[in-house]
mmCIF file of C-alpha atoms in Angstrom:
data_model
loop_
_atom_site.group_PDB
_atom_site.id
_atom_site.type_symbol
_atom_site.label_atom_id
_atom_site.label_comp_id
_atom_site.label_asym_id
_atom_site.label_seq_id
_atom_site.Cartn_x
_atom_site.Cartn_y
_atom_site.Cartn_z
ATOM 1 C CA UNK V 273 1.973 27.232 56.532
ATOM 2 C CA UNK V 274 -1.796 26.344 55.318
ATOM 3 C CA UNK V 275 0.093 23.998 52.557
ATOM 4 C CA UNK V 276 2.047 22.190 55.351
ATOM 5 C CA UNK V 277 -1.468 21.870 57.249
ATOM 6 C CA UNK V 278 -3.127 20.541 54.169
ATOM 7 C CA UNK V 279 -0.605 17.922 53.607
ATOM 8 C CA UNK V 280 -0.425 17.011 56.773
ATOM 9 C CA UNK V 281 -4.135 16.507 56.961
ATOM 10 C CA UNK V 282 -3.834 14.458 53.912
ATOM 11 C CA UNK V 283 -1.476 11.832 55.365
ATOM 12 C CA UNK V 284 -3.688 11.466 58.630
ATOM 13 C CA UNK V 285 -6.802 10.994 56.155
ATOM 14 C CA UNK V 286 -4.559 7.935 54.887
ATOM 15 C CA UNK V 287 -3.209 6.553 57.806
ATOM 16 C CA UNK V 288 -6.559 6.345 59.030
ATOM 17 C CA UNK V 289 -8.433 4.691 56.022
ATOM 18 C CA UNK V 290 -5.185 1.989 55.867
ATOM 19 C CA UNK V 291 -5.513 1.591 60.254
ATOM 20 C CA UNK V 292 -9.438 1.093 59.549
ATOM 21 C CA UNK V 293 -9.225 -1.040 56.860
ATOM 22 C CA UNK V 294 -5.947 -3.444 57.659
ATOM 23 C CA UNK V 295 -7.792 -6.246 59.810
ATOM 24 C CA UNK V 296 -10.975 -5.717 57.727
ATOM 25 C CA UNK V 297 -10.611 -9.448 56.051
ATOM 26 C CA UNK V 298 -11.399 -11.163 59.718
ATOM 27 C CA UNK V 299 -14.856 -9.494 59.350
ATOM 28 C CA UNK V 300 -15.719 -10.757 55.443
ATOM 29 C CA UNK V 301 -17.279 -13.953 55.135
ATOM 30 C CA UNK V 302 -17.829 -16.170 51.685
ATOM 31 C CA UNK V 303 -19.612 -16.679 49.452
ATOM 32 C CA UNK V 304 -19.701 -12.767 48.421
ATOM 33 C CA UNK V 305 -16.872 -11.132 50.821
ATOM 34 C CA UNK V 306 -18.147 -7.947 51.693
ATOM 35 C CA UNK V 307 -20.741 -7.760 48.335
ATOM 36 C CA UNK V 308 -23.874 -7.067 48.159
ATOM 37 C CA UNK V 309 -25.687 -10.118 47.828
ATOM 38 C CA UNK V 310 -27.729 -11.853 45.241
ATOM 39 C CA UNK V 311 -31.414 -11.580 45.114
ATOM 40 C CA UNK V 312 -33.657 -13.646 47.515
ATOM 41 C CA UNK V 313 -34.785 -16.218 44.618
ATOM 42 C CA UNK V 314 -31.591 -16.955 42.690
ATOM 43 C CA UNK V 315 -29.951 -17.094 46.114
ATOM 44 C CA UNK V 316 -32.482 -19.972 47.077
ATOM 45 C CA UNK V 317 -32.644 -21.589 43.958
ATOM 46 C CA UNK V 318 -28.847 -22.098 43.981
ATOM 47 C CA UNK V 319 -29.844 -23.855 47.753
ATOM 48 C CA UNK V 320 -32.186 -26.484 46.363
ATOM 49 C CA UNK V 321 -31.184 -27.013 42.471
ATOM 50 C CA UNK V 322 -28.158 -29.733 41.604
ATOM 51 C CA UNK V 323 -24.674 -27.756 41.491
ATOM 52 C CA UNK V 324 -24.475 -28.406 37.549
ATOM 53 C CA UNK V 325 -27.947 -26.952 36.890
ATOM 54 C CA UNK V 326 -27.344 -24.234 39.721
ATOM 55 C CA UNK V 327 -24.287 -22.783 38.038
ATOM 56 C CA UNK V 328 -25.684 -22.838 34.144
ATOM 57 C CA UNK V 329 -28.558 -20.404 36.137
ATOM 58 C CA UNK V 330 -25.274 -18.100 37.773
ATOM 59 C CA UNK V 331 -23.993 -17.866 34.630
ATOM 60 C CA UNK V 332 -27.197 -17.605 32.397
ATOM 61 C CA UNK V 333 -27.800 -14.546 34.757
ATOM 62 C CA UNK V 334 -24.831 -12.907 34.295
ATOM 63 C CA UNK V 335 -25.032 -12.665 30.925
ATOM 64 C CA UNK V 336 -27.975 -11.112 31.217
ATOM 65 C CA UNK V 337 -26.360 -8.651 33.476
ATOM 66 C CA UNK V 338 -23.106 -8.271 31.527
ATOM 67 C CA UNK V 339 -25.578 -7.473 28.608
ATOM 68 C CA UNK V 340 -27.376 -4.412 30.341
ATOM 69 C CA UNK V 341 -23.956 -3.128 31.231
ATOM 70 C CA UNK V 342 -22.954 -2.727 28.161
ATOM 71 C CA UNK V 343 -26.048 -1.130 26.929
ATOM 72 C CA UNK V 344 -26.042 1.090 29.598
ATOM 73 C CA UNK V 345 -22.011 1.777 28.898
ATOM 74 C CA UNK V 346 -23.652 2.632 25.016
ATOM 75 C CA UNK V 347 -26.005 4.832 26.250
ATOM 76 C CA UNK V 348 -23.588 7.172 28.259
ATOM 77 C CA UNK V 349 -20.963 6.780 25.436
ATOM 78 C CA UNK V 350 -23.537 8.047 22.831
ATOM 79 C CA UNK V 351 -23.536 11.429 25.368
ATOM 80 C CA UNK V 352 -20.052 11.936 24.788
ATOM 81 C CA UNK V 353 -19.234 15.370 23.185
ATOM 82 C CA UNK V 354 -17.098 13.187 20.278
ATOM 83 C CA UNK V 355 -19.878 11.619 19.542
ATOM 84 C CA UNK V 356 -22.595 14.015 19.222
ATOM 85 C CA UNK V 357 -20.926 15.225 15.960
ATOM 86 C CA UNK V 358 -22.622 13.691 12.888
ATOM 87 C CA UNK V 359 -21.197 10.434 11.267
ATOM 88 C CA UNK V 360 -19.984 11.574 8.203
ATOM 89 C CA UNK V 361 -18.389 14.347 9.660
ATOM 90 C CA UNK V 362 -16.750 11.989 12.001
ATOM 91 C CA UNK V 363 -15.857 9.738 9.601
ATOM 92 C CA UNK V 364 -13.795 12.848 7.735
ATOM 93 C CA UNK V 365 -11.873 12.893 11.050
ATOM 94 C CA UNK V 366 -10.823 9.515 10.673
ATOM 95 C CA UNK V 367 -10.111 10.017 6.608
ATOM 96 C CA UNK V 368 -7.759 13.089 8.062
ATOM 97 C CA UNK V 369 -6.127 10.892 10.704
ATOM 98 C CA UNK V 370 -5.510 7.925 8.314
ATOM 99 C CA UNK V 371 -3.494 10.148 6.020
ATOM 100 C CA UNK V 372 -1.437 11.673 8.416
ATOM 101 C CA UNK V 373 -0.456 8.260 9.961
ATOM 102 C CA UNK V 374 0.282 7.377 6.025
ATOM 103 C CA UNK V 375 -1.119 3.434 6.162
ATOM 104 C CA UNK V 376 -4.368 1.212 6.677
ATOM 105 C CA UNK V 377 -2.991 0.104 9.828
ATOM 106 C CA UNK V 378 -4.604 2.864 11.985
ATOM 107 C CA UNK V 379 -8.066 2.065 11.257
ATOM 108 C CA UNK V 380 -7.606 -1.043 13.923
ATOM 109 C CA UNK V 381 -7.400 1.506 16.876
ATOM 110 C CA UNK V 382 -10.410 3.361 15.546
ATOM 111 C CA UNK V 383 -12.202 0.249 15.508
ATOM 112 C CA UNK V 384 -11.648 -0.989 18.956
ATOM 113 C CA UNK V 385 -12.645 3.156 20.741
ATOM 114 C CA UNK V 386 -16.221 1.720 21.314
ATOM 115 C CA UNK V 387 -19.286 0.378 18.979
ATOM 116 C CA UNK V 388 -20.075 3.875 17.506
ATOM 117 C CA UNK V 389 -16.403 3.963 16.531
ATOM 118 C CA UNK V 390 -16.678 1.040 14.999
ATOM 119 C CA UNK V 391 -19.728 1.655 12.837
ATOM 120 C CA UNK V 392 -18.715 4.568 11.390
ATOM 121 C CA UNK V 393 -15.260 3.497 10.271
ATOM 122 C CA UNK V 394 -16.475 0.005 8.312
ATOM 123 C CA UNK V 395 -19.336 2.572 6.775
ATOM 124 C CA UNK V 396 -16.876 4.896 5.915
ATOM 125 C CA UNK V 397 -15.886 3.051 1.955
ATOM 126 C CA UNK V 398 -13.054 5.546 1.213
ATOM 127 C CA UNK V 399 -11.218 4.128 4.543
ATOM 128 C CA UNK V 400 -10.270 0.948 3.311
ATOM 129 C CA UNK V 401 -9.356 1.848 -0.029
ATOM 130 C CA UNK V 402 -6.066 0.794 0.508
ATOM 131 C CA UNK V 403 -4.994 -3.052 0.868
ATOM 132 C CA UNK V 404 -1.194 -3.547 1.860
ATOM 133 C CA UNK V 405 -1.147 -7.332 1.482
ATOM 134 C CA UNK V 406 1.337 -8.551 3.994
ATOM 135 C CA UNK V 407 0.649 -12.172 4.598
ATOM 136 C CA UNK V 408 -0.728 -15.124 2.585
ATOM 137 C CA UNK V 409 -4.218 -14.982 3.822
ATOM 138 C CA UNK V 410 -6.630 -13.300 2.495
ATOM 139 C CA UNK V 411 -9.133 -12.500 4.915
ATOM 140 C CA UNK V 412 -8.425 -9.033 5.627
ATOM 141 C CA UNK V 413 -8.356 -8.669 1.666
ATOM 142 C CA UNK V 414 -11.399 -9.643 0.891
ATOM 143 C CA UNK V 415 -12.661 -7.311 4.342
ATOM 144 C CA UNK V 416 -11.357 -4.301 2.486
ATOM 145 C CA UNK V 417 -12.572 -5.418 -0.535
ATOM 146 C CA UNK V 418 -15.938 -5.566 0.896
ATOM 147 C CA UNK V 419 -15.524 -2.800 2.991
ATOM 148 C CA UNK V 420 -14.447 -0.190 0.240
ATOM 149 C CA UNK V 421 -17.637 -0.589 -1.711
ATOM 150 C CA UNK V 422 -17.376 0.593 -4.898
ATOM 151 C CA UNK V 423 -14.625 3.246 -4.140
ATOM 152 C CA UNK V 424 -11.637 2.991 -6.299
ATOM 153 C CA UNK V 425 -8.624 1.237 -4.688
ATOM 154 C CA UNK V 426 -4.849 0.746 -4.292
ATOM 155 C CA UNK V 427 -3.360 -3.062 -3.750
ATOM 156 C CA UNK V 428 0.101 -2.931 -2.635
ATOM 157 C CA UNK V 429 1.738 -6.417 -2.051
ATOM 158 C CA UNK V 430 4.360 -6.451 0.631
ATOM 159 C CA UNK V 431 5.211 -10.080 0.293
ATOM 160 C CA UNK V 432 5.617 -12.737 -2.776
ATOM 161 C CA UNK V 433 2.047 -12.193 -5.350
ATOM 162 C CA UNK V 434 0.363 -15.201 -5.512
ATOM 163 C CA UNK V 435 -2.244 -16.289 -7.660
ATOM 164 C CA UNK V 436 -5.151 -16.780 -4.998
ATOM 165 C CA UNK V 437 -4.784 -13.384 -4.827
ATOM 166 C CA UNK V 438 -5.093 -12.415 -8.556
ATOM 167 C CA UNK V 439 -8.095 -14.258 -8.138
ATOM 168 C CA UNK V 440 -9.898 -11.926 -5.618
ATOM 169 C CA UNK V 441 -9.034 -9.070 -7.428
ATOM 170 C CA UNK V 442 -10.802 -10.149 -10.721
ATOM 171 C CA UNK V 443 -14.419 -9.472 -9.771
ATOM 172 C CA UNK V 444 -12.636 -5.504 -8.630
ATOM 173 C CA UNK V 445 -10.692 -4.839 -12.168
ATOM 174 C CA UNK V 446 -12.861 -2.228 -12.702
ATOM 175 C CA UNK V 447 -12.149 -0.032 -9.607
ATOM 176 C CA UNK V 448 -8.206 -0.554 -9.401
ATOM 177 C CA UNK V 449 -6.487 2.851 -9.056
ATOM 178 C CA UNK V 450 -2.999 1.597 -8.366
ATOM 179 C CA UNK V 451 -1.322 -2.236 -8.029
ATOM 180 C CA UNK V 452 1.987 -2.629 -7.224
ATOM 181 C CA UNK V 453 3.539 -6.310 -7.142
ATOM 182 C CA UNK V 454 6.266 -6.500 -5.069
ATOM 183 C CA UNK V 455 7.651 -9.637 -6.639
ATOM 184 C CA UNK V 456 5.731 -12.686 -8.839
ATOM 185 C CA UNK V 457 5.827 -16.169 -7.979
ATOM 186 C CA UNK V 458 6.490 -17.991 -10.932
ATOM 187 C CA UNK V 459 3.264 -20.333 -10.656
ATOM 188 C CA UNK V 460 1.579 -16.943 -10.300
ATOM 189 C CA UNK V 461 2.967 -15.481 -13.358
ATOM 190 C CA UNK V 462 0.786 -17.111 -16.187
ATOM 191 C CA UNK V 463 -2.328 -16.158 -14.018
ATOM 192 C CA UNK V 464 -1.130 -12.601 -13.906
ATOM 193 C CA UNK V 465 -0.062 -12.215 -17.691
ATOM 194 C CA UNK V 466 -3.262 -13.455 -18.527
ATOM 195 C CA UNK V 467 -4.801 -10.822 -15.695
ATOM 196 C CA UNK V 468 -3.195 -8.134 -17.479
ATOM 197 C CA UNK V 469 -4.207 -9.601 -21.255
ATOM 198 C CA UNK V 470 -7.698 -9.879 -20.965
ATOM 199 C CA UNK V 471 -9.091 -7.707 -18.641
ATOM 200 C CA UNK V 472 -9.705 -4.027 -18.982
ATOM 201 C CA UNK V 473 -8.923 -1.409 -16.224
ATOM 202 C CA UNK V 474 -10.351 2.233 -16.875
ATOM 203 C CA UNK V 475 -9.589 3.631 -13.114
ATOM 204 C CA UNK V 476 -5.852 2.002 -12.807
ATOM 205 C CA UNK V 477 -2.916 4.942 -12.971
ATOM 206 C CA UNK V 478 -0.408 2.926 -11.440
ATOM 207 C CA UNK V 479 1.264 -0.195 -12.026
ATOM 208 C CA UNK V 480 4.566 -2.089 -10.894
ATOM 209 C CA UNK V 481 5.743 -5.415 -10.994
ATOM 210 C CA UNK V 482 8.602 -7.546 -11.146
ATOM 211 C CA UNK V 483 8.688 -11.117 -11.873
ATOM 212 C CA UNK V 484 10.767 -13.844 -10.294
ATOM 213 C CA UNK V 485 11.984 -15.762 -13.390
ATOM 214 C CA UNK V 486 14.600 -16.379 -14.793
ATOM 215 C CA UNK V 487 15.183 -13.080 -17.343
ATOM 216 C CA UNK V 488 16.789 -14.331 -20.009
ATOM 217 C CA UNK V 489 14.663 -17.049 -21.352
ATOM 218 C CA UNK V 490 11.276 -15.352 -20.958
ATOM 219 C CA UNK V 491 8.932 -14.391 -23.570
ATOM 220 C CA UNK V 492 5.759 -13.431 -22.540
ATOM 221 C CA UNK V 493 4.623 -9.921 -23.658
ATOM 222 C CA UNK V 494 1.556 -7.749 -22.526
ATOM 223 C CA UNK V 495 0.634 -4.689 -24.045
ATOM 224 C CA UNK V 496 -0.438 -1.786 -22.258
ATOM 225 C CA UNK V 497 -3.207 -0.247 -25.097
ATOM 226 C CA UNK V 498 -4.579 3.103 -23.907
ATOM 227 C CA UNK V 499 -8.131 1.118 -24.900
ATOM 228 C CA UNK V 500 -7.804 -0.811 -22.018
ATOM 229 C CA UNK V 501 -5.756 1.618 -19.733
ATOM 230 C CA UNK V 502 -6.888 4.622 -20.513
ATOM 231 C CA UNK V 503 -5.647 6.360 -17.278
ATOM 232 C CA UNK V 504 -2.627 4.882 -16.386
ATOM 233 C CA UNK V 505 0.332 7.192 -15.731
ATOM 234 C CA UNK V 506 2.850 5.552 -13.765
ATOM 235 C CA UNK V 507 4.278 2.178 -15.370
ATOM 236 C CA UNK V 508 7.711 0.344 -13.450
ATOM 237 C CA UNK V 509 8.283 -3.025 -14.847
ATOM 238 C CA UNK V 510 11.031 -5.623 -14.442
ATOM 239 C CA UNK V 511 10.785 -9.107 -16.643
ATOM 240 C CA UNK V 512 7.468 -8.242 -18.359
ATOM 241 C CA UNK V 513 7.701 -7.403 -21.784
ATOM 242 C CA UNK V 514 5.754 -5.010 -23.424
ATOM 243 C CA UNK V 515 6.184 -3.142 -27.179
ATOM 244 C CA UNK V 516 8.635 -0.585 -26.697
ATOM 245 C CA UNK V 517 6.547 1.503 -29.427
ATOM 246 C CA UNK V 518 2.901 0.648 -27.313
ATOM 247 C CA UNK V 519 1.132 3.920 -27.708
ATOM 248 C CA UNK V 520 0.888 3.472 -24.224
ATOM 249 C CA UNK V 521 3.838 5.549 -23.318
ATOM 250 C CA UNK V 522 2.386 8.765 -24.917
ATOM 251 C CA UNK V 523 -0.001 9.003 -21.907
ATOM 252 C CA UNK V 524 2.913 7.676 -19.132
ATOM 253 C CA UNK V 525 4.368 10.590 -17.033
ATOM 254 C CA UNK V 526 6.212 8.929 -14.707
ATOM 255 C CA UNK V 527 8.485 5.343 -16.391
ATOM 256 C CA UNK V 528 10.502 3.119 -13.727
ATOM 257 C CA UNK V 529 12.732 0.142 -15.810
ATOM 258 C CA UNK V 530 14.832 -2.291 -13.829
ATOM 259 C CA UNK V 531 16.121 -5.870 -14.499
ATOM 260 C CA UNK V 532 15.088 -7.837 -17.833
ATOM 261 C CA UNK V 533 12.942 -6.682 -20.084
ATOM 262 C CA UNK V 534 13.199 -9.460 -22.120
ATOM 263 C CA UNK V 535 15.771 -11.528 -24.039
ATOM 264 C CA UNK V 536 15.377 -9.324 -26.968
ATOM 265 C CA UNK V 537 15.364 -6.281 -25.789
ATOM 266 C CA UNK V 538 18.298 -3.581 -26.696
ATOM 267 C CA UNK V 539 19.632 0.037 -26.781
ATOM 268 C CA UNK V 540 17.037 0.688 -29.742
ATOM 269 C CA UNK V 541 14.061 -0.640 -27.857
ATOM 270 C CA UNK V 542 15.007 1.600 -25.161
ATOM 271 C CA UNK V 543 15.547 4.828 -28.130
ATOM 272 C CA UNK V 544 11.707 3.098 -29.345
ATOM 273 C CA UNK V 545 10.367 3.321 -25.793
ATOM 274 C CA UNK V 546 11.554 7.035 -25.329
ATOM 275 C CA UNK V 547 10.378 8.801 -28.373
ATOM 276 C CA UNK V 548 7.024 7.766 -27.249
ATOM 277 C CA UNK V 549 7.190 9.426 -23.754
ATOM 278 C CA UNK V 550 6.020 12.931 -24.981
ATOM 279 C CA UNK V 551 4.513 13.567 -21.481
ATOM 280 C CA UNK V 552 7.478 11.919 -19.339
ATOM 281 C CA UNK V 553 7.956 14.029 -16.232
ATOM 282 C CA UNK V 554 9.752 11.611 -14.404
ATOM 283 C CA UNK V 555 12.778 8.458 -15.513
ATOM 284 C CA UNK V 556 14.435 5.735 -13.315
ATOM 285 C CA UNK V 557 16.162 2.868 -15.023
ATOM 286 C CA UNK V 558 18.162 0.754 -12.305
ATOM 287 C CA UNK V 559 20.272 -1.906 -13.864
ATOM 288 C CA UNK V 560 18.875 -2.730 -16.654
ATOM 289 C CA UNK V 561 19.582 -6.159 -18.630
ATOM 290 C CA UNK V 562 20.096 -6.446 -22.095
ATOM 291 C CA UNK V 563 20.820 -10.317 -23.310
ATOM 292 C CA UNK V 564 21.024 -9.003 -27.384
ATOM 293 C CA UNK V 565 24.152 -6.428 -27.493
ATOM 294 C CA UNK V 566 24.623 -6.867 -31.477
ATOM 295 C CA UNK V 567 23.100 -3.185 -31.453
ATOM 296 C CA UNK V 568 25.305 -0.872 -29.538
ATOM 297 C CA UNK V 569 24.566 2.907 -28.428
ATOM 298 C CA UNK V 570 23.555 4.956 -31.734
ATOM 299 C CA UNK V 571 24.285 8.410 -31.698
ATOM 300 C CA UNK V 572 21.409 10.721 -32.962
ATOM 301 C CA UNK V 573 21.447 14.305 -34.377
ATOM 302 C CA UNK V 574 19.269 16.920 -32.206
ATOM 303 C CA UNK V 575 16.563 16.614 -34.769
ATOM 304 C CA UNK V 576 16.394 12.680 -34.601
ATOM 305 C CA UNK V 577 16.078 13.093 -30.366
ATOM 306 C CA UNK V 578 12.667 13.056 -28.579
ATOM 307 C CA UNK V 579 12.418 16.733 -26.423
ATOM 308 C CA UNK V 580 10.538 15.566 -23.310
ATOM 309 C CA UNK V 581 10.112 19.345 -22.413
ATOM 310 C CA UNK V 582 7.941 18.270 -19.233
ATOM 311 C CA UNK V 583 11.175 15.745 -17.710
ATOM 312 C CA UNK V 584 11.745 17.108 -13.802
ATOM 313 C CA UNK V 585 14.133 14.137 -12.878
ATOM 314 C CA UNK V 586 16.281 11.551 -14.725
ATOM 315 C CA UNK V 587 17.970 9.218 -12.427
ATOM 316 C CA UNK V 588 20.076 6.144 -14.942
ATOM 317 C CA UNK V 589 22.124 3.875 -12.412
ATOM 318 C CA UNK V 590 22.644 0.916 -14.924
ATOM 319 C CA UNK V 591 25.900 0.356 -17.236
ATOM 320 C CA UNK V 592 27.725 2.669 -19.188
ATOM 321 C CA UNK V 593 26.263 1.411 -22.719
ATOM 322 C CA UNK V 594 22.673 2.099 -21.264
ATOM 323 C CA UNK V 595 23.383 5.932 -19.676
ATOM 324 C CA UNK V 596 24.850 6.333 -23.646
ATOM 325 C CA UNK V 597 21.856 5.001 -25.152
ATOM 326 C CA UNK V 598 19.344 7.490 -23.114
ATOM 327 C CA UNK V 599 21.129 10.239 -23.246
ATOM 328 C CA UNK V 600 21.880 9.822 -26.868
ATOM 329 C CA UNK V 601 17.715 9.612 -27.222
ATOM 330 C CA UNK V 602 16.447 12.828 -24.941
ATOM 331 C CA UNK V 603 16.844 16.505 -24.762
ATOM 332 C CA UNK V 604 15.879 17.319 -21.575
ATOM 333 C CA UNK V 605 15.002 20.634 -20.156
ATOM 334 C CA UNK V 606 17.761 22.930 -18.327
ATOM 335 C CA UNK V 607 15.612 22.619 -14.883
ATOM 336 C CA UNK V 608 15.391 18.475 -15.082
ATOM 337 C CA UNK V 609 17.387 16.921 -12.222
ATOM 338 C CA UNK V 610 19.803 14.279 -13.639
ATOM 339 C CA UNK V 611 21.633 11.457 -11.376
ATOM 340 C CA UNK V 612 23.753 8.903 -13.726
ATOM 341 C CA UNK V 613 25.076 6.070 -12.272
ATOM 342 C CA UNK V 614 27.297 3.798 -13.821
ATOM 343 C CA UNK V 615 26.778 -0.149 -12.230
ATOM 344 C CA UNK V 616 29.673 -2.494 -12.624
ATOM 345 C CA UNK V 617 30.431 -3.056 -16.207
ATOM 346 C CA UNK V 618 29.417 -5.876 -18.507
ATOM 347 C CA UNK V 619 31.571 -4.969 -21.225
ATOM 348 C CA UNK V 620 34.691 -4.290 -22.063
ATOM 349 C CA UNK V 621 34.126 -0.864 -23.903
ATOM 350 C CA UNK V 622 32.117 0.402 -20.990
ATOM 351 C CA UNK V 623 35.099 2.289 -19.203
ATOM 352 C CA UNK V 624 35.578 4.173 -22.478
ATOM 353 C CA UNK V 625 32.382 5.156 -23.206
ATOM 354 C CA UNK V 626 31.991 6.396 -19.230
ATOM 355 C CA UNK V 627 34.530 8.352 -19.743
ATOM 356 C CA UNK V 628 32.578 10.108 -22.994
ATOM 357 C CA UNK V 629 29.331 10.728 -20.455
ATOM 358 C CA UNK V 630 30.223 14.591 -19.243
ATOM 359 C CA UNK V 631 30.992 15.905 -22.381
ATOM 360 C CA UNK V 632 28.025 13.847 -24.051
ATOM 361 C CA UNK V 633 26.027 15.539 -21.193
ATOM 362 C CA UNK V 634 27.322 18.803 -22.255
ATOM 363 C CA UNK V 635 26.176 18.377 -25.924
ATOM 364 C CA UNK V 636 22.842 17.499 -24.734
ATOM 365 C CA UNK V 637 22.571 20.510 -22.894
ATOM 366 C CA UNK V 638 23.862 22.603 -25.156
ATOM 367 C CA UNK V 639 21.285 21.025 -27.458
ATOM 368 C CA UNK V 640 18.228 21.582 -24.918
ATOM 369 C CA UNK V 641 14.754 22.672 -25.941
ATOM 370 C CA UNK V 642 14.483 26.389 -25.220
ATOM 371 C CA UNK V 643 13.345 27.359 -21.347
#
């Protein structure tokens, strides 16, 4: 009964404010329409000035006003229980909240809360340690760039590399913790073999690229020397050449091949390349080209094999002459996850060496480094 009375009150509180307030335009008069008006002298001064030089005063005025709103707006945000806590702490918060939305993207709502926001986040280097490069301008590049300090960084191109942007990066070679080039440009890719050839990069553990070219008539090589990359774990490369026996590969636990590696390249390159990946923990090779096939898939006795006793997945989707070749190469541990493949032939001895693959599996196993 009281809840029906309160209700009931309600709606005869609103029926009365709308009855009151229905006609109220035939009582509100220009220029302000019910608002409390301006003071005495700009009022006057708007009387006897010209309208030009009348208005630039309005507006000058507002300003002015719009100013000390804002201000005032700072001064109750700065109350706010969010941001009493200290800046660095706060700018943990928004470390915390960038990795859980996984991308630099969120840092653009944290910019736009309010000013204090704002300050804290472009102060806060580790932020914008990651650059997804998603357009060809460079702007936002060079902000992060800026931005990130001194703070090592990742540069992850989600469009065609170009070389303007080989060119920012120079001055930051020393800080790179991980590039990955989605794909080359070909008037890009003398500026980035000669990127890779003469600069040094002691933070960089990551590295991918693949070059738009056409495979087989390429020769450019780089070599990865541990002098120059002495932290670099993860290597994926497709058309870039490097020496299969680079010492390189003793430090690289995680090895991603796909597409040409070069007109020379062959199944013992790929034998070369494996015996140096001691520390391999992880192998993907997706289609991988070989132009010279003079060399076929050698088989090797258990002693001649690399044991990569630290291999937790092997995935080989490529022909049937390459899946021969690895496994011919590696003794992996029992516990390694292994996913073979076999792409459309090139050959016409692949279908009979496919057909070889379990029991070559088997003897590979059976072959295995102790557990």
């Amino acid at each position: 009964m009281a809840q029906t009375s309160s209700a009931s009150g309600s709606f005869r509180a609103t029926e009365s404010i709308f009855a009151t307030d229905v006609l109220r335009a035939e009582h509100l008069r220009g220029p302000y329409y019910g608002l409390r008006p301006m003071s005495a002298a700009l009022s006057s001064t708007l009387t006897t000035s010209g309208k030009a030089e009348a208005l630039a005063q309005v507006l000058a005025h507002k300003k002015e006003l719009d100013q000390e709103i804002l201000s005032m707006n700072a001064l109750l945000n700065a109350g706010a229980r969010i941001n009493r806590i200290p800046p660095e702490l706060l700018g943990e918060i928004f470390l915390f909240a960038q990795s859980v939305a996984s991308g630099p993207w969120t840092l653009f709502p944290l910019l736009i809360v309010c000013r204090h926001w704002f300050v804290v986040a472009a102060t806060t280097p580790r932020l914008w340690c990651s650059i997804l490069v998603a357009s060809d301008r460079l702007d936002r590049v060079r902000t992060w760039l800026a931005r990130s300090k001194e703070c090592p960084i990742s540069v992850d191109t989600a469009i065609y590399l170009r070389t303007p942007l080989i060119d920012v990066l120079k001055p930051h070679v020393h800080r790179l913790r991980e590039l990955m080039f989605g794909v080359v440009q070909p008037e890009a890719e003398p500026h980035l073999i000669d990127f890779l050839r003469n600069h040094t990069m002691p933070m960089l553990e990551t590295f991918t690229v693949s070059i738009d070219h056409d495979d087989s008539s390429s020769s450019d090589l780089v070599e990865f020397s541990p002098d120059r990359f002495p932290r670099l774990k993860f290597l994926g490369l497709s058309s870039l050449q490097t020496l299969p026996s680079s010492p390189i590969f003793r430090q690289i636990t995680r090895l991603h091949l796909f597409g040409s590696l070069g007109p020379s390249f062959n199944y013992y390159h790929i034998e070369q390349m494996l015996h140096g990946c001691i520390n391999l923990e992880r192998l993907q090779i997706n289609h991988l080209l070989l132009f010279d096939n003079s060399l076929g898939p050698q088989p090797r006795a258990a002693a001649d094999r690399v044991t990569l006793t630290k291999l937790q997945y092997i995935s080989v989707n490529s022909s049937a002459l390459v899946i021969h070749q690895v496994l011919y190469s590696v003794i992996m541990p029992p516990t390694a996850s292994v996913s073979l493949c076999r792409s459309p032939p090139d050959y016409p001895t692949d279908v009979g060496l496919m057909e070889g693959i379990q029991g070559l599996y088997l003897k590979i196993v059976g072959a295995r480094c102790p557990s």
